[in-house]
Short mmCIF file of C-alpha atoms in Angstrom, two decimals:
data_model
loop_
_atom_site.label_atom_id
_atom_site.label_comp_id
_atom_site.label_asym_id
_atom_site.label_seq_id
_atom_site.Cartn_x
_atom_site.Cartn_y
_atom_site.Cartn_z
CA MET A 786 0.06 -0.15 0.04
CA SER A 787 1.43 3.40 -1.06
CA ASP A 788 2.39 6.20 1.63
CA GLY A 789 0.59 9.31 2.14
CA GLU A 790 -2.53 10.61 3.72
CA HIS A 791 -5.34 7.77 3.47
CA ILE A 792 -9.19 8.53 3.98
CA ILE A 793 -11.43 5.44 5.36
CA VAL A 794 -15.18 6.36 4.30
CA LEU A 795 -17.97 4.95 5.94
CA HIS A 796 -21.68 4.72 4.97
CA GLY A 797 -24.82 5.17 6.98
CA ILE A 798 -27.49 2.54 8.17
CA LEU A 799 -29.53 1.11 5.33
CA ARG A 800 -26.92 2.15 2.87
CA SER A 801 -23.75 0.97 1.05
CA SER A 802 -20.41 2.02 -0.18
CA ARG A 803 -22.31 3.07 -3.48
CA HIS A 804 -24.03 5.92 -1.51
CA MET A 805 -20.84 7.30 -0.49
CA ARG A 806 -19.01 7.15 -3.92
CA PRO A 807 -19.61 10.83 -4.86
CA MET A 808 -17.78 12.01 -1.56
CA ALA A 809 -14.95 9.16 -2.18
CA ARG A 810 -14.39 10.26 -5.68
CA PHE A 811 -13.99 13.83 -4.88
CA LEU A 812 -11.37 13.10 -1.93
CA GLN A 813 -9.73 10.83 -4.51
CA ALA A 814 -9.52 13.60 -6.88
CA GLN A 815 -7.88 15.96 -4.13
CA GLY A 816 -4.83 13.26 -3.99
CA TYR A 817 -5.78 10.95 -1.03
CA VAL A 818 -5.87 7.42 -1.00
CA VAL A 819 -9.49 6.46 -0.24
CA HIS A 820 -11.04 3.32 0.98
CA ASN A 821 -14.90 3.27 0.63
CA LEU A 822 -15.73 0.18 2.85
CA ASP A 823 -19.10 -1.74 3.35
CA TYR A 824 -20.54 -3.09 6.26
CA PRO A 825 -23.76 -5.05 7.19
CA SER A 826 -25.31 -1.80 8.88
CA THR A 827 -28.68 -3.61 9.37
CA LYS A 828 -27.67 -7.03 10.32
CA GLN A 829 -25.58 -6.72 13.80
CA PRO A 830 -25.51 -4.40 16.62
CA LEU A 831 -22.91 -1.65 16.80
CA GLU A 832 -20.60 -3.63 19.05
CA THR A 833 -20.41 -6.46 16.57
CA LEU A 834 -19.92 -4.37 13.67
CA THR A 835 -17.10 -2.67 15.52
CA GLU A 836 -15.37 -6.16 16.07
CA ALA A 837 -16.05 -7.05 12.43
CA MET A 838 -14.38 -3.86 11.11
CA ARG A 839 -11.36 -3.47 13.29
CA LYS A 840 -9.09 -5.71 11.02
CA GLN A 841 -10.40 -3.98 7.86
CA VAL A 842 -9.53 -0.57 9.25
CA ALA A 843 -6.21 -1.70 10.54
CA GLU A 844 -5.24 -3.04 7.01
CA CYS A 845 -6.61 0.19 5.20
CA SER A 846 -4.42 2.17 7.93
CA GLY A 847 -1.13 0.26 6.91
CA GLY A 848 1.56 2.17 5.17
CA ALA A 849 -0.27 5.46 5.63
CA GLU A 850 1.60 8.73 7.02
CA ARG A 851 -1.99 9.73 8.23
CA VAL A 852 -5.62 8.09 8.24
CA HIS A 853 -8.51 10.13 8.31
CA PHE A 854 -12.20 9.06 8.60
CA VAL A 855 -15.34 10.50 6.91
CA ALA A 856 -18.51 8.91 7.70
CA HIS A 857 -22.31 9.42 6.98
CA SER A 858 -25.00 9.23 9.93
CA MET A 859 -24.62 5.92 11.83
CA GLY A 860 -21.16 5.49 10.30
CA GLY A 861 -19.94 8.20 12.37
CA LEU A 862 -20.95 6.08 15.38
CA LEU A 863 -19.11 3.20 13.97
CA VAL A 864 -15.99 5.54 13.65
CA ARG A 865 -16.21 6.40 17.40
CA ALA A 866 -16.84 3.07 18.49
CA LEU A 867 -13.60 1.90 16.51
CA LEU A 868 -11.40 4.37 17.75
CA ALA A 869 -12.61 3.86 21.36
CA ALA A 870 -11.72 0.15 20.79
CA GLU A 871 -8.21 0.43 18.76
CA ARG A 872 -6.95 3.91 17.44
CA PRO A 873 -4.69 3.77 14.66
CA PRO A 874 -1.24 5.28 15.54
CA THR A 875 -1.58 7.78 12.63
CA LEU A 876 -4.81 9.17 13.19
CA GLY A 877 -5.41 12.39 11.56
CA ARG A 878 -9.04 13.97 11.35
CA VAL A 879 -12.45 12.88 11.41
CA VAL A 880 -15.68 14.20 9.81
CA GLN A 881 -19.23 13.20 10.64
CA LEU A 882 -22.12 13.86 8.29
CA GLY A 883 -25.44 14.03 9.99
CA THR A 884 -24.31 11.57 12.78
CA PRO A 885 -26.88 11.42 15.49
CA ASN A 886 -24.28 11.57 18.35
CA ARG A 887 -27.02 12.15 20.75
CA GLY A 888 -29.61 9.74 18.97
CA SER A 889 -32.71 10.47 16.90
CA GLU A 890 -36.37 11.24 18.16
CA VAL A 891 -37.57 9.36 14.86
CA ALA A 892 -35.58 6.22 16.39
CA ASP A 893 -37.31 6.74 19.50
CA PHE A 894 -40.82 6.87 17.70
CA LEU A 895 -40.16 3.89 15.26
CA ARG A 896 -37.99 1.43 17.73
CA ASN A 897 -41.08 -0.85 18.64
CA ASN A 898 -42.49 -0.81 15.29
CA TRP A 899 -42.18 -4.11 13.52
CA LEU A 900 -41.31 -2.92 10.07
CA TYR A 901 -38.56 -0.61 11.71
CA LYS A 902 -37.11 -3.41 13.63
CA LYS A 903 -37.20 -5.79 10.67
CA VAL A 904 -35.66 -3.05 8.03
CA PHE A 905 -33.06 -1.38 10.30
CA GLY A 906 -32.03 -4.38 12.50
CA PRO A 907 -30.49 -4.38 15.93
CA ALA A 908 -28.34 -1.26 15.00
CA GLY A 909 -31.50 0.76 14.45
CA GLN A 910 -32.56 -0.06 18.17
CA GLN A 911 -29.22 1.59 19.35
CA LEU A 912 -30.09 4.98 17.74
CA VAL A 913 -32.42 6.27 20.13
CA THR A 914 -31.92 9.43 22.32
CA ASP A 915 -31.68 7.39 25.82
CA ALA A 916 -28.93 5.02 24.71
CA GLU A 917 -26.69 5.14 27.72
CA VAL A 918 -25.21 1.94 27.08
CA LEU A 919 -24.13 3.06 23.66
CA ALA A 920 -22.61 6.26 24.79
CA THR A 921 -20.45 4.48 27.18
CA GLN A 922 -19.05 2.16 24.07
CA LEU A 923 -18.37 5.06 22.04
CA GLY A 924 -16.13 6.93 24.60
CA GLU A 925 -15.25 10.13 24.66
CA VAL A 926 -14.12 12.48 21.68
CA ASP A 927 -10.63 13.35 22.27
CA PHE A 928 -9.65 13.31 18.54
CA PRO A 929 -9.96 16.06 16.04
CA LEU A 930 -13.52 15.81 15.03
CA GLY A 931 -15.60 17.91 12.67
CA VAL A 932 -19.34 17.53 12.74
CA ILE A 933 -21.55 18.71 9.57
CA ALA A 934 -25.35 19.10 10.24
CA GLY A 935 -27.93 19.51 7.65
CA ASN A 936 -31.19 21.87 8.20
CA ARG A 937 -33.24 21.01 5.13
CA SER A 938 -35.73 18.35 5.14
CA VAL A 939 -37.23 16.24 2.53
CA ASP A 940 -39.29 14.19 5.14
CA PRO A 941 -41.76 16.58 6.68
CA ILE A 942 -43.36 13.66 8.83
CA SER A 943 -40.06 12.85 10.53
CA SER A 944 -39.37 16.25 10.98
CA LEU A 945 -42.56 16.76 13.19
CA LEU A 946 -41.06 14.46 15.51
CA ILE A 947 -37.58 16.52 16.07
CA GLU A 948 -37.17 19.38 18.15
CA GLY A 949 -35.58 22.35 16.53
CA GLU A 950 -33.87 22.23 13.12
CA ASP A 951 -33.29 18.98 11.30
CA ASP A 952 -32.33 17.26 8.29
CA GLY A 953 -35.40 15.06 8.11
CA LYS A 954 -33.65 12.19 10.32
CA VAL A 955 -31.53 13.90 12.77
CA GLY A 956 -31.89 17.24 14.68
CA VAL A 957 -29.01 19.66 14.32
CA GLU A 958 -28.59 19.83 18.12
CA ARG A 959 -28.29 16.01 18.17
CA THR A 960 -25.49 16.06 16.06
CA ARG A 961 -23.17 17.76 18.59
CA VAL A 962 -20.99 16.11 20.88
CA GLU A 963 -18.70 17.18 23.67
CA GLY A 964 -14.91 17.19 22.38
CA MET A 965 -15.66 18.12 19.01
CA HIS A 966 -13.45 20.70 17.38
CA ASP A 967 -15.65 22.20 14.97
CA HIS A 968 -19.35 21.84 14.13
CA ILE A 969 -21.15 23.62 11.02
CA VAL A 970 -24.85 23.66 9.84
CA LEU A 971 -25.25 23.45 6.06
CA PRO A 972 -28.63 23.74 3.79
CA VAL A 973 -28.77 20.27 3.15
CA SER A 974 -30.84 16.95 3.90
CA HIS A 975 -29.70 13.86 5.56
CA VAL A 976 -29.79 11.37 2.84
CA PHE A 977 -28.13 13.73 0.15
CA MET A 978 -25.07 14.86 2.20
CA PRO A 979 -22.36 12.97 0.42
CA HIS A 980 -23.58 13.92 -2.77
CA LYS A 981 -23.72 17.63 -2.16
CA ARG A 982 -20.62 19.50 -3.39
CA GLN A 983 -20.80 22.03 -0.39
CA VAL A 984 -20.67 19.13 2.02
CA GLN A 985 -17.69 17.86 0.10
CA GLU A 986 -15.86 20.78 0.01
CA GLN A 987 -16.30 21.60 3.78
CA THR A 988 -15.12 18.08 4.54
CA LEU A 989 -11.95 18.65 2.57
CA HIS A 990 -11.35 21.85 4.49
CA PHE A 991 -11.54 20.27 7.98
CA LEU A 992 -9.40 17.38 6.80
CA ARG A 993 -6.81 20.07 5.71
CA HIS A 994 -7.24 22.73 8.18
CA GLY A 995 -8.98 21.04 11.13
CA ALA A 996 -11.60 23.54 10.93
CA PHE A 997 -14.39 24.40 8.54
CA ALA A 998 -14.75 27.36 6.32
CA HIS A 999 -17.83 29.18 7.90
CA SER A 1000 -17.49 32.11 5.92
CA ASP A 1001 -18.24 30.02 2.66
CA VAL A 1002 -21.72 28.86 4.25
CA ARG A 1003 -24.36 29.70 1.58
#
């Protein structure tokens, strides 16, 4: 594996690496070695996914001068769990896109619905706002973390369940986490975050500088 700066890209629940291709291609065009990984987001709880991904992450990190992470939605929780379990010695920066660091009211509302359980699986049950066990597993944020939140919704029904601004799935305030280095709100919806150029550019800015370009928000 070549030297240089590597980026591990992780999708969210009910998605695959295909959903992250626009982001992965954008970052690759900037000169990074990008690993757009898949994991069975709806088949296993977060702790099992963490153990299953540790070897794959270690292999992607090998030979890298620095290894960064860019993750959408639940993928951002998986990154936190991975770093709590085994941190790469060359860890660089982490960017979360619409990650429910403090859970989601939508998951609260749907957690006992049989269809939600069937479609989103055990990890979907862990996205609730009162997940104390999950918070313990994720550990503290003591690494350079930038969080991008959206405040545009294409799901007005879900938005009715969420307090304050939201992206249709996650409230802006619930993306925040103690220890993060920077936080920015962009006019984007949850599902399409990895596809939006503004999100891609802000992700790149944080990876390069450790902060977002707040003056560029439009």
